[in-house]
Structure formats: C-alpha cells, structure tokens
Amino acid sequence: AHIELLNCSITSGLDLESSANIRLRIGDKVYKSSGHGNGGFDAFMKALDHPLSDSKLTMPELIDYEVRIPPGGQANALTECVIQWADDAKQFHTRGVNSNQVFAGIQATLRMLNVRLHQRQ
Ligand code: ILE
C-alpha cells in the first residue's frame, strides 16, 4: 500500500488557530479530513488522525523538527525539513523539500508514513 496526499489546504492567521483540509489516499481508500492546531503542521497532523487509525497505522513520536534553506538562499529558496522520529527504541529521520516550509514538513511526514506502510507488508 501507498499513502498519497491528493489535496491539502492549510490556512493560518495571526492569533488564530490554523486549519488543514486534506484529501488522502491510503491504499485504495480515499479520505477527506480536517484538523485544527496551533500551526499549519500541527493542524495537518490532527487531520491525519482519523485516516491513520482507520488504516491501523500509528504515528511515531516526533522528536525533532528542523527547517533550513541552502546557504545563500533567499526568501524564494526551497526549504528542507528534517524530522526526527522515535518508535520504541528505534530513532530515524525523514526529510522533505518544498518551496513552502509547512509543506516541506508535510512531505517529510508522508515519506515516513510510506516507509512504515512498506515495512508492514
Ligand atoms: N506547532 C508548529 C506548527 O504547527 C510547529 C510544528 C512547532 C513542528 O507549525
């Protein structure tokens, strides 16, 4: 099975909760879901809750989250996000690249979920 984000809209405002509205395919099932959080990434993670539990997928613990751009980059640089995860005794990291820093984090999360899905079979 494979996980694919078909659509994702994130809205944020100063002193407002962020929200995420997603359409997600896991294997051959398509989910529509939404979530709220204190930032766009948090809202996205909340939106994953139902699709993941329905698919019997668990989320590892998020240990660290780093966002950076290449040296000499400017405001329009590509962002790289590296997320450190922990599951039982095991630690690992995944990375995501996107021009939008929240989507770089989302990309890294999807990569981690695909690794777990592929390990499951
Ligand atoms: N809470 C923030 C957000 O949702 C960060 C997530 C800390 C890693 O964007």
Tab-separated table of C-alpha atoms and ligand atoms in Angstrom:
chain	number	residue	atom	x	y	z
A	1	ALA	CA	0.000	0.000	0.000
A	2	HIS	CA	0.995	3.591	-0.517
A	3	ILE	CA	-0.094	6.879	1.004
A	4	GLU	CA	-0.653	9.866	-1.255
A	5	LEU	CA	-1.808	13.375	-0.418
A	6	LEU	CA	-4.304	14.255	-3.159
A	7	ASN	CA	-5.183	17.705	-1.911
A	8	CYS	CA	-4.135	19.842	1.002
A	9	SER	CA	-5.136	23.326	2.006
A	10	ILE	CA	-3.657	24.986	5.072
A	11	THR	CA	-4.862	28.279	6.471
A	12	SER	CA	-3.155	30.263	9.187
A	13	GLY	CA	-3.720	33.645	10.739
A	14	LEU	CA	-2.057	35.657	13.451
A	15	ASP	CA	-3.709	34.817	16.806
A	16	LEU	CA	-5.974	32.333	15.037
A	17	GLU	CA	-5.938	28.571	15.034
A	18	SER	CA	-4.564	27.052	11.851
A	19	SER	CA	-6.634	24.553	9.944
A	20	ALA	CA	-5.853	21.838	7.448
A	21	ASN	CA	-8.252	20.295	4.957
A	22	ILE	CA	-6.918	17.237	3.210
A	23	ARG	CA	-7.811	14.541	0.742
A	24	LEU	CA	-5.641	11.487	1.212
A	25	ARG	CA	-5.370	8.106	-0.415
A	26	ILE	CA	-4.141	5.145	1.626
A	27	GLY	CA	-4.019	2.017	-0.497
A	28	ASP	CA	-7.292	2.138	-2.425
A	29	LYS	CA	-9.237	4.120	0.150
A	30	VAL	CA	-9.703	7.885	-0.196
A	31	TYR	CA	-10.265	10.015	2.916
A	32	LYS	CA	-11.403	13.595	3.378
A	33	SER	CA	-10.386	15.000	6.704
A	34	SER	CA	-9.670	18.219	8.533
A	35	GLY	CA	-7.831	19.314	11.645
A	36	HIS	CA	-7.018	22.346	13.760
A	37	GLY	CA	-3.811	23.201	15.544
A	38	ASN	CA	-1.523	25.930	16.788
A	39	GLY	CA	0.275	25.970	13.438
A	40	GLY	CA	-0.181	24.538	9.951
A	41	PHE	CA	1.849	21.419	10.618
A	42	ASP	CA	0.019	20.680	13.854
A	43	ALA	CA	-3.304	21.080	12.031
A	44	PHE	CA	-2.131	18.677	9.322
A	45	MET	CA	-1.099	16.097	11.937
A	46	LYS	CA	-4.567	16.335	13.513
A	47	ALA	CA	-6.160	15.861	10.105
A	48	LEU	CA	-4.205	12.602	9.748
A	49	ASP	CA	-5.656	11.134	12.966
A	50	HIS	CA	-8.780	9.527	11.565
A	51	PRO	CA	-7.386	8.265	8.227
A	52	LEU	CA	-4.407	6.700	10.013
A	53	SER	CA	-6.387	4.980	12.756
A	54	ASP	CA	-8.868	3.704	10.171
A	55	SER	CA	-5.917	2.221	8.281
A	56	LYS	CA	-4.421	0.831	11.503
A	57	LEU	CA	-1.347	2.965	11.034
A	58	THR	CA	0.336	4.520	14.048
A	59	MET	CA	2.295	7.731	14.280
A	60	PRO	CA	5.777	7.570	15.823
A	61	GLU	CA	6.779	10.211	18.329
A	62	LEU	CA	8.117	13.451	16.856
A	63	ILE	CA	11.487	14.126	18.486
A	64	ASP	CA	12.918	16.998	16.479
A	65	TYR	CA	11.926	19.190	13.537
A	66	GLU	CA	14.422	21.318	11.621
A	67	VAL	CA	13.793	23.619	8.690
A	68	ARG	CA	16.605	25.095	6.625
A	69	ILE	CA	17.430	26.567	3.250
A	70	PRO	CA	20.629	26.168	1.195
A	71	PRO	CA	23.455	28.611	2.032
A	72	GLY	CA	22.948	31.890	0.219
A	73	GLY	CA	19.271	31.146	-0.309
A	74	GLN	CA	16.684	33.876	-0.346
A	75	ALA	CA	13.030	34.158	0.591
A	76	ASN	CA	12.097	32.178	-2.503
A	77	ALA	CA	14.516	29.332	-1.665
A	78	LEU	CA	13.449	25.708	-1.427
A	79	THR	CA	13.087	24.623	2.197
A	80	GLU	CA	14.323	21.335	3.538
A	81	CYS	CA	12.676	19.895	6.612
A	82	VAL	CA	14.277	17.069	8.575
A	83	ILE	CA	12.105	15.362	11.154
A	84	GLN	CA	13.458	13.005	13.772
A	85	TRP	CA	11.038	10.251	14.813
A	86	ALA	CA	11.115	7.663	17.559
A	87	ASP	CA	9.294	4.382	17.790
A	88	ASP	CA	10.004	2.154	20.810
A	89	ALA	CA	13.787	2.075	20.955
A	90	LYS	CA	14.287	2.981	17.317
A	91	GLN	CA	15.048	6.505	16.088
A	92	PHE	CA	15.081	7.539	12.460
A	93	HIS	CA	14.615	10.646	10.371
A	94	THR	CA	12.959	11.606	7.109
A	95	ARG	CA	13.302	14.728	5.018
A	96	GLY	CA	11.041	16.713	2.755
A	97	VAL	CA	11.704	19.502	0.296
A	98	ASN	CA	9.229	22.138	-0.816
A	99	SER	CA	9.191	25.865	-1.513
A	100	ASN	CA	6.666	26.212	1.326
A	101	GLN	CA	8.117	25.351	4.736
A	102	VAL	CA	4.934	23.771	6.099
A	103	PHE	CA	4.662	21.546	3.037
A	104	ALA	CA	8.308	20.532	3.467
A	105	GLY	CA	7.340	19.197	6.911
A	106	ILE	CA	4.263	17.507	5.465
A	107	GLN	CA	6.411	15.942	2.731
A	108	ALA	CA	8.803	14.547	5.374
A	109	THR	CA	5.839	13.116	7.294
A	110	LEU	CA	4.387	11.417	4.214
A	111	ARG	CA	7.776	9.885	3.479
A	112	MET	CA	7.902	8.449	6.997
A	113	LEU	CA	4.372	7.015	6.646
A	114	ASN	CA	5.258	5.387	3.334
A	115	VAL	CA	8.329	3.779	4.871
A	116	ARG	CA	6.107	2.352	7.624
A	117	LEU	CA	3.453	1.183	5.178
A	118	HIS	CA	6.036	-0.623	3.073
A	119	GLN	CA	7.624	-2.218	6.147
A	120	ARG	CA	4.220	-3.522	7.205
A	121	GLN	CA	3.828	-5.961	4.319
B	1	ILE	N1	3.349	23.959	16.014
B	1	ILE	C1	4.107	24.353	14.850
B	1	ILE	C2	3.268	24.176	13.595
B	1	ILE	O1	2.232	23.553	13.667
B	1	ILE	C3	5.419	23.564	14.765
B	1	ILE	C4	5.241	22.159	14.254
B	1	ILE	C5	6.115	23.552	16.122
B	1	ILE	C6	6.504	21.347	14.105
B	1	ILE	O2	3.619	24.653	12.549
